[in-house]
Short mmCIF file of C-alpha atoms in Angstrom, two decimals:
data_model
loop_
_atom_site.label_atom_id
_atom_site.label_comp_id
_atom_site.label_asym_id
_atom_site.label_seq_id
_atom_site.Cartn_x
_atom_site.Cartn_y
_atom_site.Cartn_z
CA UNK A 1 49.32 -0.49 -142.61
CA UNK A 2 47.53 -3.49 -144.13
CA UNK A 3 49.54 -3.38 -147.26
CA UNK A 4 52.64 -3.86 -145.05
CA UNK A 5 51.18 -6.67 -143.05
CA UNK A 6 48.41 -9.04 -143.92
CA UNK A 7 48.36 -7.98 -147.64
CA UNK A 8 52.14 -8.46 -147.88
CA UNK A 9 52.52 -12.21 -148.11
CA UNK A 10 56.15 -12.92 -149.15
CA UNK A 11 56.76 -14.28 -152.58
CA UNK A 12 58.51 -17.28 -151.11
CA UNK A 13 55.26 -18.45 -149.31
CA UNK A 14 53.60 -21.60 -150.31
CA UNK A 15 50.49 -20.67 -148.53
CA UNK A 16 47.27 -21.54 -150.29
CA UNK A 17 44.47 -18.99 -149.90
CA UNK A 18 43.95 -16.47 -147.14
CA UNK A 19 45.11 -16.56 -143.60
CA UNK A 20 42.94 -19.04 -141.68
CA UNK A 21 40.99 -18.23 -138.44
CA UNK A 22 41.88 -20.35 -135.47
CA UNK A 23 38.12 -20.31 -134.53
CA UNK A 24 37.30 -22.59 -137.50
CA UNK A 25 39.86 -25.24 -136.78
CA UNK A 26 39.30 -28.40 -134.95
CA UNK A 27 40.84 -27.99 -131.40
CA UNK A 28 44.11 -29.42 -130.63
CA UNK A 29 47.33 -28.61 -128.80
CA UNK A 30 48.92 -27.69 -132.04
CA UNK A 31 46.10 -25.85 -133.74
CA UNK A 32 47.45 -23.42 -136.39
CA UNK A 33 45.95 -23.91 -139.81
CA UNK A 34 42.29 -24.95 -140.46
CA UNK A 35 42.35 -26.90 -143.76
CA UNK A 36 44.81 -29.79 -143.88
CA UNK A 37 46.93 -28.28 -146.75
CA UNK A 38 46.98 -24.67 -145.96
CA UNK A 39 50.62 -24.36 -145.21
CA UNK A 40 50.03 -20.76 -143.98
CA UNK A 41 52.67 -18.86 -142.01
CA UNK A 42 52.65 -15.92 -139.71
CA UNK A 43 54.25 -13.30 -141.84
CA UNK A 44 52.78 -10.35 -140.24
CA UNK A 45 51.97 -8.96 -136.66
CA UNK A 46 48.42 -9.60 -135.67
CA UNK A 47 48.60 -6.33 -133.65
CA UNK A 48 48.91 -4.39 -136.92
CA UNK A 49 45.65 -5.69 -138.15
CA UNK A 50 43.88 -4.92 -134.86
CA UNK A 51 45.38 -1.42 -134.97
CA UNK A 52 44.12 -0.92 -138.65
CA UNK A 53 40.62 -1.89 -137.55
CA UNK A 54 40.71 0.76 -134.90
CA UNK A 55 41.80 3.37 -137.38
CA UNK A 56 38.84 2.45 -139.69
CA UNK A 57 36.50 2.80 -136.80
CA UNK A 58 37.80 6.38 -135.94
CA UNK A 59 36.37 7.54 -139.17
CA UNK A 60 33.31 5.25 -139.49
CA UNK A 61 30.72 7.86 -138.83
CA UNK A 62 31.92 9.90 -141.66
CA UNK A 63 31.07 7.02 -143.99
CA UNK A 64 27.78 5.82 -142.40
CA UNK A 65 25.43 4.67 -145.13
CA UNK A 66 28.33 3.84 -147.61
CA UNK A 67 27.66 0.17 -148.19
CA UNK A 68 31.13 -0.59 -149.45
CA UNK A 69 32.78 1.06 -146.44
CA UNK A 70 30.49 -0.69 -143.94
CA UNK A 71 31.28 -4.01 -145.53
CA UNK A 72 35.00 -3.32 -145.34
CA UNK A 73 34.59 -2.21 -141.69
CA UNK A 74 32.83 -5.36 -140.63
CA UNK A 75 35.37 -7.46 -142.56
CA UNK A 76 38.43 -5.83 -140.98
CA UNK A 77 37.02 -6.06 -137.45
CA UNK A 78 36.17 -9.64 -138.21
CA UNK A 79 39.90 -10.21 -139.01
CA UNK A 80 40.96 -8.29 -135.76
CA UNK A 81 38.75 -10.55 -133.64
CA UNK A 82 40.31 -13.72 -135.28
CA UNK A 83 43.78 -12.19 -134.69
CA UNK A 84 42.99 -11.74 -131.00
CA UNK A 85 41.84 -15.33 -130.91
CA UNK A 86 45.22 -16.29 -132.27
CA UNK A 87 46.89 -14.30 -129.56
CA UNK A 88 44.72 -15.80 -126.77
CA UNK A 89 44.95 -19.50 -127.94
CA UNK A 90 48.60 -20.05 -126.88
CA UNK A 91 47.76 -18.54 -123.42
CA UNK A 92 45.11 -21.29 -123.09
CA UNK A 93 47.61 -23.97 -123.99
CA UNK A 94 50.29 -22.65 -121.80
CA UNK A 95 47.89 -22.41 -118.77
CA UNK A 96 46.87 -25.95 -119.27
CA UNK A 97 50.41 -27.31 -119.51
CA UNK A 98 51.48 -25.42 -116.45
CA UNK A 99 48.45 -26.52 -114.43
CA UNK A 100 47.18 -23.06 -113.83
CA UNK A 101 43.49 -23.65 -113.50
CA UNK A 102 42.54 -20.05 -112.97
CA UNK A 103 44.36 -18.81 -115.97
CA UNK A 104 43.07 -21.61 -118.05
CA UNK A 105 39.52 -20.74 -117.11
CA UNK A 106 39.95 -17.07 -117.83
CA UNK A 107 41.75 -17.60 -121.16
CA UNK A 108 39.48 -20.28 -122.41
CA UNK A 109 36.36 -18.22 -121.54
CA UNK A 110 37.94 -15.23 -123.35
CA UNK A 111 38.48 -17.41 -126.45
CA UNK A 112 34.99 -18.62 -126.48
CA UNK A 113 33.75 -15.01 -125.94
CA UNK A 114 35.59 -13.91 -129.02
CA UNK A 115 33.88 -16.51 -131.14
CA UNK A 116 30.56 -15.14 -130.00
CA UNK A 117 31.71 -11.54 -130.51
CA UNK A 118 32.59 -12.47 -134.10
CA UNK A 119 29.27 -14.15 -134.58
CA UNK A 120 27.41 -11.13 -133.41
CA UNK A 121 29.48 -8.72 -135.59
CA UNK A 122 28.98 -10.74 -138.68
CA UNK A 123 25.24 -10.79 -138.26
CA UNK A 124 25.15 -7.11 -139.35
CA UNK A 125 26.05 -8.10 -142.95
CA UNK A 126 24.03 -10.44 -145.14
CA UNK A 127 27.21 -11.61 -146.88
CA UNK A 128 28.52 -13.03 -143.68
CA UNK A 129 25.38 -15.12 -142.70
CA UNK A 130 24.97 -18.87 -142.93
CA UNK A 131 21.22 -18.27 -143.30
CA UNK A 132 21.87 -16.57 -146.69
CA UNK A 133 23.94 -19.52 -147.89
CA UNK A 134 21.34 -22.25 -146.77
CA UNK A 135 18.46 -20.11 -148.21
CA UNK A 136 20.04 -19.89 -151.70
CA UNK A 137 20.65 -23.69 -151.57
CA UNK A 138 17.02 -24.42 -150.59
CA UNK A 139 15.68 -22.02 -153.19
CA UNK A 140 17.10 -24.24 -155.90
CA UNK A 141 14.92 -27.22 -154.92
CA UNK A 142 11.58 -27.83 -156.59
CA UNK A 143 10.20 -30.07 -153.84
CA UNK A 144 10.57 -30.18 -150.08
CA UNK A 145 12.87 -33.35 -150.42
CA UNK A 146 15.05 -31.47 -152.93
CA UNK A 147 15.18 -28.46 -150.65
CA UNK A 148 16.38 -30.56 -147.71
CA UNK A 149 18.97 -32.37 -149.94
CA UNK A 150 20.34 -29.11 -151.19
CA UNK A 151 20.42 -27.67 -147.54
CA UNK A 152 22.35 -30.82 -146.50
CA UNK A 153 24.86 -30.24 -149.35
CA UNK A 154 25.27 -26.61 -148.34
CA UNK A 155 25.82 -27.38 -144.74
CA UNK A 156 28.23 -30.25 -145.50
CA UNK A 157 30.34 -28.23 -147.91
CA UNK A 158 31.31 -25.59 -145.35
CA UNK A 159 31.91 -28.14 -142.53
CA UNK A 160 32.73 -31.81 -142.77
CA UNK A 161 32.83 -32.01 -146.67
CA UNK A 162 31.24 -35.42 -146.47
CA UNK A 163 30.94 -38.48 -144.21
CA UNK A 164 33.40 -39.57 -141.45
CA UNK A 165 35.84 -41.07 -144.06
CA UNK A 166 36.00 -37.79 -146.01
CA UNK A 167 36.26 -35.67 -142.84
CA UNK A 168 38.69 -37.66 -140.87
CA UNK A 169 40.66 -40.06 -143.01
CA UNK A 170 40.63 -37.80 -146.07
CA UNK A 171 41.27 -34.73 -144.11
CA UNK A 172 38.65 -32.76 -146.06
CA UNK A 173 36.88 -31.34 -142.97
CA UNK A 174 36.86 -27.53 -142.86
CA UNK A 175 38.20 -27.34 -146.43
CA UNK A 176 35.69 -24.66 -147.16
CA UNK A 177 35.20 -23.29 -143.77
CA UNK A 178 33.64 -19.83 -143.21
CA UNK A 179 33.65 -17.24 -140.57
CA UNK A 180 29.79 -16.78 -140.81
CA UNK A 181 27.20 -15.67 -138.41
CA UNK A 182 25.32 -18.80 -137.19
CA UNK A 183 28.07 -21.20 -138.11
CA UNK A 184 30.40 -19.66 -135.53
CA UNK A 185 27.98 -19.84 -132.52
CA UNK A 186 26.47 -23.32 -133.42
CA UNK A 187 29.35 -25.20 -134.96
CA UNK A 188 32.82 -23.91 -134.08
CA UNK A 189 31.75 -22.71 -130.67
CA UNK A 190 30.54 -26.28 -129.70
CA UNK A 191 33.86 -27.85 -130.84
CA UNK A 192 35.99 -25.45 -128.72
CA UNK A 193 33.72 -25.52 -125.77
CA UNK A 194 33.70 -29.28 -125.69
CA UNK A 195 37.42 -29.46 -125.85
CA UNK A 196 37.98 -26.81 -123.14
CA UNK A 197 35.56 -28.62 -120.89
CA UNK A 198 37.61 -31.84 -121.43
CA UNK A 199 40.86 -29.99 -120.55
CA UNK A 200 39.33 -28.40 -117.46
CA UNK A 201 38.29 -31.85 -116.26
CA UNK A 202 41.78 -33.10 -116.66
CA UNK A 203 43.07 -30.21 -114.63
CA UNK A 204 40.82 -31.30 -111.86
CA UNK A 205 42.34 -34.77 -112.02
CA UNK A 206 39.48 -36.50 -113.82
CA UNK A 207 40.22 -39.24 -116.37
CA UNK A 208 40.75 -37.95 -119.89
CA UNK A 209 38.36 -38.94 -122.62
CA UNK A 210 39.08 -38.73 -126.44
CA UNK A 211 36.61 -36.54 -128.14
CA UNK A 212 34.99 -37.82 -131.32
CA UNK A 213 34.74 -34.49 -133.15
CA UNK A 214 32.94 -35.93 -136.14
CA UNK A 215 30.16 -37.08 -133.88
CA UNK A 216 29.87 -33.50 -132.65
CA UNK A 217 29.97 -32.03 -136.22
CA UNK A 218 27.54 -34.29 -138.19
CA UNK A 219 24.35 -33.42 -136.32
CA UNK A 220 24.57 -29.79 -137.52
CA UNK A 221 24.73 -30.95 -141.10
CA UNK A 222 21.61 -32.89 -140.69
CA UNK A 223 19.44 -30.12 -139.02
CA UNK A 224 16.84 -27.88 -140.81
CA UNK A 225 16.64 -25.12 -138.31
CA UNK A 226 16.13 -21.71 -139.93
CA UNK A 227 18.81 -18.99 -139.77
CA UNK A 228 18.01 -15.38 -140.64
CA UNK A 229 19.36 -14.30 -143.95
CA UNK A 230 18.94 -10.44 -143.53
CA UNK A 231 21.34 -8.22 -141.73
CA UNK A 232 20.66 -7.72 -138.01
CA UNK A 233 21.96 -4.66 -136.03
CA UNK A 234 23.90 -1.52 -136.95
CA UNK A 235 27.24 -2.52 -138.46
CA UNK A 236 29.18 0.61 -137.27
CA UNK A 237 27.76 0.42 -133.79
CA UNK A 238 28.25 -3.32 -133.38
CA UNK A 239 31.73 -3.07 -134.93
CA UNK A 240 32.65 -0.52 -132.36
CA UNK A 241 31.38 -2.45 -129.41
CA UNK A 242 33.05 -5.60 -130.52
CA UNK A 243 36.37 -3.77 -131.23
CA UNK A 244 36.42 -2.08 -127.88
CA UNK A 245 35.77 -5.44 -126.21
CA UNK A 246 38.94 -7.06 -127.88
CA UNK A 247 41.26 -4.22 -127.05
CA UNK A 248 40.24 -3.86 -123.36
#
């Protein structure tokens, strides 16, 4: 199923890299790709990936304790959640444009819940944790000042890629975006929640205000709050719970 869908990118495609998750993009009315030069296209049905994740879950208990399988299971369910987000996003936009406040509230809340679901899922594998990334960077430093500098570099690399000029004018923001536990709930969620709140205010007839996304993003790159690097939770159980929540 996967070989005939997400793994079957047509030879004519000029897409660079993998299919990008809408969760990691700066919000807009035309959000599709994340990095500025991705040129990705929808060459497969999201429903096929979601179904494939379900098939893996059906046999998950037979492979409990198999590290490779559990990694792949979390990864495919991660992708399934991202696919669900791509399906919900146009509902949010349509609801806003039609002035349907109730549908907008429901769809935007659903979208935000999906980000948190993915964050919870990815906490079960150390490979998908921003704490591991930051921890490795800090470990390279010999002094506290060096550790802080390397942490800043690690945080900037996966988010803004630099200062405002690099992020906005240069279009380098999210160049190395990651669907990682910690990053999803503290960085990407904030962007989407802020934008949805602004749209909700417009639907209520309040004056619109342009969002300075870089001003939202930069503070996270300057922080030194600790993120766990070790896995949290049972990957099979959490994957099952998350999957059932996206297909309900």
